[in-house]
Coordinates of C-alpha atoms and ligand atoms in Angstrom, one line a residue:
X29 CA -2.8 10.5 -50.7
X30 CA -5.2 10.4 -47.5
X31 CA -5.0 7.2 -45.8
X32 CA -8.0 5.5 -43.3
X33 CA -6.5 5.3 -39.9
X34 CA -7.7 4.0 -36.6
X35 CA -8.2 6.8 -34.3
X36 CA -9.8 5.1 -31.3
X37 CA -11.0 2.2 -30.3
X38 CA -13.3 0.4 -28.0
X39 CA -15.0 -2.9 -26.3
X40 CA -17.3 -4.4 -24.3
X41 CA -18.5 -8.0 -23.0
X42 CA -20.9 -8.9 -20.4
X43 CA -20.2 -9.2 -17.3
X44 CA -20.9 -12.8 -16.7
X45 CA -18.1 -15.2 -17.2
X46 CA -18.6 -19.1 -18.2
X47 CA -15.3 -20.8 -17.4
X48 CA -14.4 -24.1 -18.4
X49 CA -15.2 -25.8 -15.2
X50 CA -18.7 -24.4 -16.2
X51 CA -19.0 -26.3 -19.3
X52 CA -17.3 -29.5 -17.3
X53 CA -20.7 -29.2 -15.7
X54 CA -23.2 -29.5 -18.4
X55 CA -21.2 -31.2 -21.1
X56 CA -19.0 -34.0 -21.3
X57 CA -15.7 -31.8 -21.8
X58 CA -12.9 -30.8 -19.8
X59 CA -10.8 -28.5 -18.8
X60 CA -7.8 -29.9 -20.2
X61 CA -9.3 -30.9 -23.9
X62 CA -10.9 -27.2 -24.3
X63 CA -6.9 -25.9 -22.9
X64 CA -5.0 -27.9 -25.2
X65 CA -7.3 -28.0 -28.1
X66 CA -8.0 -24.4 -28.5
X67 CA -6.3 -22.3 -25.7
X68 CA -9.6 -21.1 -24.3
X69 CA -10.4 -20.6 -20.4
X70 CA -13.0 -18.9 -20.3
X71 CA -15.6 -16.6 -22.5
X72 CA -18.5 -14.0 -21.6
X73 CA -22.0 -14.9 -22.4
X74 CA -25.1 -12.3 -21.8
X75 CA -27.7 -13.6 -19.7
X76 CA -30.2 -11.1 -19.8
X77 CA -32.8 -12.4 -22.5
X78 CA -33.7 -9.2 -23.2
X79 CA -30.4 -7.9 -24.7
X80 CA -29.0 -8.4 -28.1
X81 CA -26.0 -7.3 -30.6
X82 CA -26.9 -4.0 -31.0
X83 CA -26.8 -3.2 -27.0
X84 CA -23.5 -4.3 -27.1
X85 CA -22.9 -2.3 -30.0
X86 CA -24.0 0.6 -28.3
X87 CA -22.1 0.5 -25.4
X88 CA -18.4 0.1 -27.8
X89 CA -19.8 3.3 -29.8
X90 CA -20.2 5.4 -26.8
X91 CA -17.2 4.6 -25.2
X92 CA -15.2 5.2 -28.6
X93 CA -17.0 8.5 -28.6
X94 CA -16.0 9.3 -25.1
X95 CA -12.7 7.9 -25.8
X96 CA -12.0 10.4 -29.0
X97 CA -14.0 13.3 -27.7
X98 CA -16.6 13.3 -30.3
X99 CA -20.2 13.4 -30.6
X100 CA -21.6 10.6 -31.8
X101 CA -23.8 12.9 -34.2
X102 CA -20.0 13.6 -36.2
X103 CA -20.1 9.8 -37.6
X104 CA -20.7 9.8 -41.0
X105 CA -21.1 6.1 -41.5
X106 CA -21.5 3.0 -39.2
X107 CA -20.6 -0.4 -40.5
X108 CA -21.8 -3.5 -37.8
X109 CA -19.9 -6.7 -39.0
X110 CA -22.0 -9.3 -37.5
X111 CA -23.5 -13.3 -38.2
X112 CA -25.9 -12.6 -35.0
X113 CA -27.9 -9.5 -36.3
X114 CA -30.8 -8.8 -33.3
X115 CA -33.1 -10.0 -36.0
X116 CA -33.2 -10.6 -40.1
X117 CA -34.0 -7.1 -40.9
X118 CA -33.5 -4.0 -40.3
X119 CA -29.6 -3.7 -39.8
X120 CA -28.2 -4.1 -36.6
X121 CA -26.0 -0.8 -37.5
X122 CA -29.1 1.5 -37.7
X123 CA -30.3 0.2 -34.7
X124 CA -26.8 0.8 -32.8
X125 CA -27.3 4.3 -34.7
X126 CA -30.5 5.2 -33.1
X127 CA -29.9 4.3 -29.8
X128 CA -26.5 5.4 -30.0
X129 CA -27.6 9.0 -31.2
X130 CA -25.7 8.7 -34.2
X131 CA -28.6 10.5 -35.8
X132 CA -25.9 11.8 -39.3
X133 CA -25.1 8.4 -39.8
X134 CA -26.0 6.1 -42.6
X135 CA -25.3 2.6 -42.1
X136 CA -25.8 -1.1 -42.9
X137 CA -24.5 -4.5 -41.7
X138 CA -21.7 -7.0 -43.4
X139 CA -22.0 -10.6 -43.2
X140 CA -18.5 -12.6 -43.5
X141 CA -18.8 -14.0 -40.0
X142 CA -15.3 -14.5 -38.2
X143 CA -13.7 -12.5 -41.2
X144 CA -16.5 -9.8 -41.0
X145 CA -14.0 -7.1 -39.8
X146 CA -11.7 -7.4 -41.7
X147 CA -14.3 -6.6 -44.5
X148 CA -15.8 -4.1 -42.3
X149 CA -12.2 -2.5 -42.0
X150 CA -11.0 -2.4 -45.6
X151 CA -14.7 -1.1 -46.9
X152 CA -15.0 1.6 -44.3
X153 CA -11.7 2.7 -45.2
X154 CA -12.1 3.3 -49.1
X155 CA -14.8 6.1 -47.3
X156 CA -12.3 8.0 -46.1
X157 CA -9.5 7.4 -48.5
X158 CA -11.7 8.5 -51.3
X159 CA -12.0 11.4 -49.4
X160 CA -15.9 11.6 -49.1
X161 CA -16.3 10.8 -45.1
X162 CA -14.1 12.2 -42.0
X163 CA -15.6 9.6 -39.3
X164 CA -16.4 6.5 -40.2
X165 CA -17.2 3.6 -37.7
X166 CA -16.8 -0.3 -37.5
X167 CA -18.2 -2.4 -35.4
X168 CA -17.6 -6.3 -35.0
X169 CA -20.6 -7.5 -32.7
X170 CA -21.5 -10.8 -31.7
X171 CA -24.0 -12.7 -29.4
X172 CA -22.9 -16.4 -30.4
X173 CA -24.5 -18.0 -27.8
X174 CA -27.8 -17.0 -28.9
X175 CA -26.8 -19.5 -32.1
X176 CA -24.8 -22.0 -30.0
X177 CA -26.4 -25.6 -29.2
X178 CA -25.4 -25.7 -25.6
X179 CA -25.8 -29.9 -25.6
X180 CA -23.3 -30.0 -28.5
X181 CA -19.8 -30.0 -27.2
X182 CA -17.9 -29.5 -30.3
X183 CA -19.3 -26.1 -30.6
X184 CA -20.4 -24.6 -27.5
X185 CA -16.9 -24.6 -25.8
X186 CA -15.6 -22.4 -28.2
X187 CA -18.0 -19.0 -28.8
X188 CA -18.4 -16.3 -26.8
X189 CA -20.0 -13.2 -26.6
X190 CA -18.3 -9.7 -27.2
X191 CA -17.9 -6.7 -29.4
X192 CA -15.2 -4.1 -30.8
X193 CA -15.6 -1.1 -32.5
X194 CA -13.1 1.1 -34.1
X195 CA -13.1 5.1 -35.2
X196 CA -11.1 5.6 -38.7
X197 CA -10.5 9.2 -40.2
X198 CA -8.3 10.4 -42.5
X199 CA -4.2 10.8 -41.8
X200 CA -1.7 12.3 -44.1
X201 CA 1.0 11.3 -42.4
X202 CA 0.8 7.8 -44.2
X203 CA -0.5 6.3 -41.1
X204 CA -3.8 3.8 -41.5
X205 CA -4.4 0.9 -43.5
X206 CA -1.5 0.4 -46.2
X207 CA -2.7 -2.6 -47.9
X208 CA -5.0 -5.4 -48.0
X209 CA -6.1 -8.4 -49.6
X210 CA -9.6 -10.4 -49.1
X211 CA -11.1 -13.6 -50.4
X212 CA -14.0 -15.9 -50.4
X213 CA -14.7 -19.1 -51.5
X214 CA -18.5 -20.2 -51.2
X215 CA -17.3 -23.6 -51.7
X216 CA -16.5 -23.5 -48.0
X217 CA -20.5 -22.9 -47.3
X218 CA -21.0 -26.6 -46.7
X219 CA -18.2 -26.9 -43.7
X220 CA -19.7 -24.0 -41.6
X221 CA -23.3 -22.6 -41.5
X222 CA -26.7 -22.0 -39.4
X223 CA -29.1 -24.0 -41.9
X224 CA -32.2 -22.4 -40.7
X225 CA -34.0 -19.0 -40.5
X226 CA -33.2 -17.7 -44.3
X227 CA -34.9 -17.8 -46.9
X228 CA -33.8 -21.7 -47.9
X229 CA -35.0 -23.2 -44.3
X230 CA -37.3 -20.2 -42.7
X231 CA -38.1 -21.4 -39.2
X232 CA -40.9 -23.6 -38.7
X233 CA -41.5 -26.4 -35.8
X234 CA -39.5 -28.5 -37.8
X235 CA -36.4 -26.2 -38.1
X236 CA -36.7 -25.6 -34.7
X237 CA -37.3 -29.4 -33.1
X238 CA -34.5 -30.4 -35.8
X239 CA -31.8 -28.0 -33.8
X240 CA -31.4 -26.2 -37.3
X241 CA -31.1 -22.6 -35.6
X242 CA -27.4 -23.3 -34.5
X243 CA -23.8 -23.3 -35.6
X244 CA -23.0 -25.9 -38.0
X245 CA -19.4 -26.7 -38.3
X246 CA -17.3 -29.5 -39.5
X247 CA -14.4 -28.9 -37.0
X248 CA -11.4 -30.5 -38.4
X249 CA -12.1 -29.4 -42.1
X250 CA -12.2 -26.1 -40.8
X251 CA -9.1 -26.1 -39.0
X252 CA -7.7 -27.2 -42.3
X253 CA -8.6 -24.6 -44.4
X254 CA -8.0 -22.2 -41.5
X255 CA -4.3 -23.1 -41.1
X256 CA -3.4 -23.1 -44.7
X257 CA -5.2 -19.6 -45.9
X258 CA -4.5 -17.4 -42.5
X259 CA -0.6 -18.0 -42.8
X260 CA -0.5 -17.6 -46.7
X261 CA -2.5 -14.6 -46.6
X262 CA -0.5 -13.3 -43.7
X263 CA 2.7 -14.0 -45.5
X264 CA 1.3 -13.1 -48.9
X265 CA 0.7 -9.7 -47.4
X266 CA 4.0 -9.1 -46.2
X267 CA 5.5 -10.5 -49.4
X268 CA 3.9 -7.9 -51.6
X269 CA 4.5 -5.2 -49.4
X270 CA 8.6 -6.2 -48.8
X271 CA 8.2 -6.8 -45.1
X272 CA 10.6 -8.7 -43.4
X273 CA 9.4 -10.3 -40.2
X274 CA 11.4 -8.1 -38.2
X275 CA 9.1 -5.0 -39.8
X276 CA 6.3 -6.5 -38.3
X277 CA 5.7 -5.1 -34.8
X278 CA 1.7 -7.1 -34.1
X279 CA 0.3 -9.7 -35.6
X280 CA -3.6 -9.4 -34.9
X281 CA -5.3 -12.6 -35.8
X282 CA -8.7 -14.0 -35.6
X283 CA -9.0 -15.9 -32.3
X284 CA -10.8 -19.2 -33.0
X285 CA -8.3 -21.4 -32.0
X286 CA -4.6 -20.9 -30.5
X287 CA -3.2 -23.4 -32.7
X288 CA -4.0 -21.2 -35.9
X289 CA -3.2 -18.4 -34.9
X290 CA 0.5 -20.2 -33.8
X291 CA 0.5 -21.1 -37.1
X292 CA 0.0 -18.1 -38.8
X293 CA 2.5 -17.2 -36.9
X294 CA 5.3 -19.3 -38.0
X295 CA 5.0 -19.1 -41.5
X296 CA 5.4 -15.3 -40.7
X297 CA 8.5 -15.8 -38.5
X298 CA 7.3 -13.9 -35.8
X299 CA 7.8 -15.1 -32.3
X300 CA 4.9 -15.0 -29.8
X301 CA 6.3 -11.5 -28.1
X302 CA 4.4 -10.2 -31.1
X303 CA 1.2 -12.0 -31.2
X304 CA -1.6 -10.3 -29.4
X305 CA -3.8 -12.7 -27.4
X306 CA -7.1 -13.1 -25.6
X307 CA -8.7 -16.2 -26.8
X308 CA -8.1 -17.4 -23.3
X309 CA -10.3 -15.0 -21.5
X310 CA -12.6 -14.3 -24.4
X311 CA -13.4 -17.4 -26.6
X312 CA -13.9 -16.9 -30.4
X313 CA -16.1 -13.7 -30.4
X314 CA -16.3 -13.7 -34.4
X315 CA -16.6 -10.1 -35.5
X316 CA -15.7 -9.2 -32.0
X317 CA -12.6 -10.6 -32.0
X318 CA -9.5 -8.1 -33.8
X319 CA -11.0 -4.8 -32.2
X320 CA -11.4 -6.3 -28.9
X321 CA -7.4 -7.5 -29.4
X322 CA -6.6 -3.6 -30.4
X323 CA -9.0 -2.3 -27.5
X324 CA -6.9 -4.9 -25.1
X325 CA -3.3 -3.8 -26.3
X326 CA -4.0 -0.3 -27.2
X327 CA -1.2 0.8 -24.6
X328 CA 1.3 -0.8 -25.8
X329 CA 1.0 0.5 -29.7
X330 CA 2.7 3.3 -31.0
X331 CA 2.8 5.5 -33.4
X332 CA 3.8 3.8 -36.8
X333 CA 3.8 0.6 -35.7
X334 CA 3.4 -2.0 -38.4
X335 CA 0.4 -4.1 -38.0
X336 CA -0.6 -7.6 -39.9
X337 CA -4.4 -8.3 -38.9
X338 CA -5.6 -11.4 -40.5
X339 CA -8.6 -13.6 -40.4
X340 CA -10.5 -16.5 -41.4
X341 CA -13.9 -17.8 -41.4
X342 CA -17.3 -19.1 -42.2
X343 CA -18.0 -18.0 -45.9
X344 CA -15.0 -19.6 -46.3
X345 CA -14.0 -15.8 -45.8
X346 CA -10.3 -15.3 -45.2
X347 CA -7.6 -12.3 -45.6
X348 CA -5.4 -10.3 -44.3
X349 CA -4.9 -6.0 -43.5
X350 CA -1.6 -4.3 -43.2
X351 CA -1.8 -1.5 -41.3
X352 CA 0.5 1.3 -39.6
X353 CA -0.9 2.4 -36.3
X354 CA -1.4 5.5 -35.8
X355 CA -1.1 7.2 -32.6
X356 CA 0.2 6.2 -29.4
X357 CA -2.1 4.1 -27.6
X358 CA -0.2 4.8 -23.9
X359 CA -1.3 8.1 -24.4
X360 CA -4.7 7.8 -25.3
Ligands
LIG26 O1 -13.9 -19.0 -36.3 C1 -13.7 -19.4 -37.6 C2 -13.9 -20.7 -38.0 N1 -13.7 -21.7 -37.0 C3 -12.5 -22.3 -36.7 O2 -11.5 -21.8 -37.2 C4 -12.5 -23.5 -35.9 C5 -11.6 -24.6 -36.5 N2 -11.7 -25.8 -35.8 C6 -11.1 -26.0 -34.6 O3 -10.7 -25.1 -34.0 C7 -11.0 -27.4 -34.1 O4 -11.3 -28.3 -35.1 C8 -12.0 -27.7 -32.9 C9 -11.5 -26.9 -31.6 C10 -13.4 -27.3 -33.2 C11 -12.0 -29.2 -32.5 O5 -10.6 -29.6 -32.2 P1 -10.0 -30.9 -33.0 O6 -8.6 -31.0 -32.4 O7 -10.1 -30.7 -34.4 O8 -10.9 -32.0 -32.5 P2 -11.7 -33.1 -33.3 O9 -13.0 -32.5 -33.9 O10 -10.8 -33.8 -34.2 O11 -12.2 -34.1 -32.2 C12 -11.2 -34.9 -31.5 C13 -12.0 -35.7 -30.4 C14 -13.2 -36.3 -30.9 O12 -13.4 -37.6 -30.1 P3 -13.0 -39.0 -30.8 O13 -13.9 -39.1 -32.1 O14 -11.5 -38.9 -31.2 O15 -13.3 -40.0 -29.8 C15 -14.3 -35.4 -30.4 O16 -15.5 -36.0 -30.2 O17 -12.3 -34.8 -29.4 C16 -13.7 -34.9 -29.1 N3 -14.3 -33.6 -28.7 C17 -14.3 -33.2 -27.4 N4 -13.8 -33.8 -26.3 C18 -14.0 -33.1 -25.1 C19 -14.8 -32.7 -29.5 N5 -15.2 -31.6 -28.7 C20 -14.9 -31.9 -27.4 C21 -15.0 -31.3 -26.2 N6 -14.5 -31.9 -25.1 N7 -15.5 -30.0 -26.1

């Protein structure tokens, strides 16, 4: 059977950096809470008004192209997981189509916010497995801070800006994506949400005097839910599939917060050798946040590697991928 495997994979942030000390300036915070509480040092935020998502998506679909030696005319699809579209309509992806030259590609945009790749990953991927597409890309792109209330300190500390994107094509050597299973729970709606700007609050002078174009999240009962469904996913995963947690070589989870993904990692039994990373440099990118950990630790995979990538979010959107990499990433 043909399996979806990641052939490449790419990045990019913008250059400016906004460190904790920063934020020590224009909110009451410090660099000890933000440390402790979430593991975050610093994140990248665009500054130039005049870029969005999809120029960020751009620049992760031409380096993957570069990267893998294709044109960018040889994608079939393009899927662009993102909560920060450059506006309501049209999709993000056939705007990082266009200017990317991806002129074969059809494409559309997925909304399950921090678990928006993981989506992106396991729909992209029947594509190939069904045999119908030979490159098919995902993107995870997002520009939080253009949705983050920088006077509101529960918030702003943790977001930042970035984007991933990831080339899958079809292996039959049984690498690629092995397994996967996803849920939702609208329930979750009321925890974390933007409340203005669709079609229940479109934007008026109220909206906007009322702050109602921001991130909207009830911390704590967040973290709840976000403890408890990443590690039982994660270890629901490797249950079904008879992994031991010596199989596992990476876990690749969502960076919101270090202590989920520390949990996660417990109830797996995995020690932190075989955690990737980079909420301390990067903040919580939401889509961004799984292909910019592969992009980051790309040398060190190899070739059958057993991965368990796992996320949870806004939706409430949770679940978890397990996937066998499949080349190796020192020599690509
Ligand atoms: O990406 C997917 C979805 N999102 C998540 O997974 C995020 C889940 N939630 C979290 O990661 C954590 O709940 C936060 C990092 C958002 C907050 O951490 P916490 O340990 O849950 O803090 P808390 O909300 O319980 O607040 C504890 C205290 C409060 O003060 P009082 O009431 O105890 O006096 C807050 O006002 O910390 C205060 N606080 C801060 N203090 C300094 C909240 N934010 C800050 C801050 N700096 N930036």
């Amino acid at each position: 059977m043909i399996k979806a495997a990641i052939t490449a994979v790419a990045g990019y942030l913008p250059d400016n950096i906004v460190t904790n000390a920063d934020l020590e300036k224009i909110i009451d915070t410090t660099d000890e809470w933000i440390t402790s509480r979430t593991g975050i040092k610093q994140r990248h935020i665009e500054k130039d008004p005049l870029k969005a998502t999809s120029d960020m998506g751009v620049e992760a679909v031409k380096l993957l192209c570069k990267k893998r030696g294709i044109n960018p005319e040889e994608i079939d699809l393009l899927i662009c997981a993102t909560v920060t579209p450059d506006m309501v309509f049209p999709a993000t992806a056939n705007l990082i189509c266009a200017k990317a030259g991806a002129t074969k590609a059809w494409g559309f945009d997925l909304s399950a916010a921090c678990s928006g790749f993981i989506y992106g990953l396991v729909t992209g991927a029947q594509f190939i497995e069904t045999g119908r597409y030979k490159k098919v890309v995902i993107v995870g792109a997002d520009m939080m801070s253009r949705i983050i209330d920088y006077e509101d300190r529960t918030t702003c500390v943790i977001f930042g800006d970035g984007c991933g994107a990831l080339l899958l094509e079809p292996n039959n050597e049984s690498m690629g994506v092995q397994d996967f299973i996803l849920h939702s729970d609208g329930k979750g709606a009321a925890h974390l949400h933007m409340k203005a700007g669709g079609s229940l609050n479109p934007s008026s002078i109220d909206t906007v005097t009322n702050k109602m174009h921001y991130v909207y999240q009830e911390g704590q009962t967040v973290f709840k839910h976000a403890v408890y469904n990443m590690a039982e996913v994660s270890a629901s995963i490797m249950e079904k599939n008879n992994l031991k947690s010596e199989d596992v070589k990476w876990l690749v989870a969502h960076q919101a917060n270090k202590r989920i993904i520390d949990a996660t990692a417990s109830r797996m039994g995995v020690g932190p050798e075989k955690v990737m990373m980079n909420i301390e440099r990067y903040g919580n990118t939401t889509a961004g946040t799984i292909p910019l950990l592969l992009w980051d630790y790309e040398k060190q995979l190899k070739k059958g590697d057993n991965l368990i990538i796992s996320a949870f979010g806004g939706g409430f959107t949770w679940g978890a991928i397990y996937l066998k990499w499949a080349y190796d990433g020192d020599k690509a």
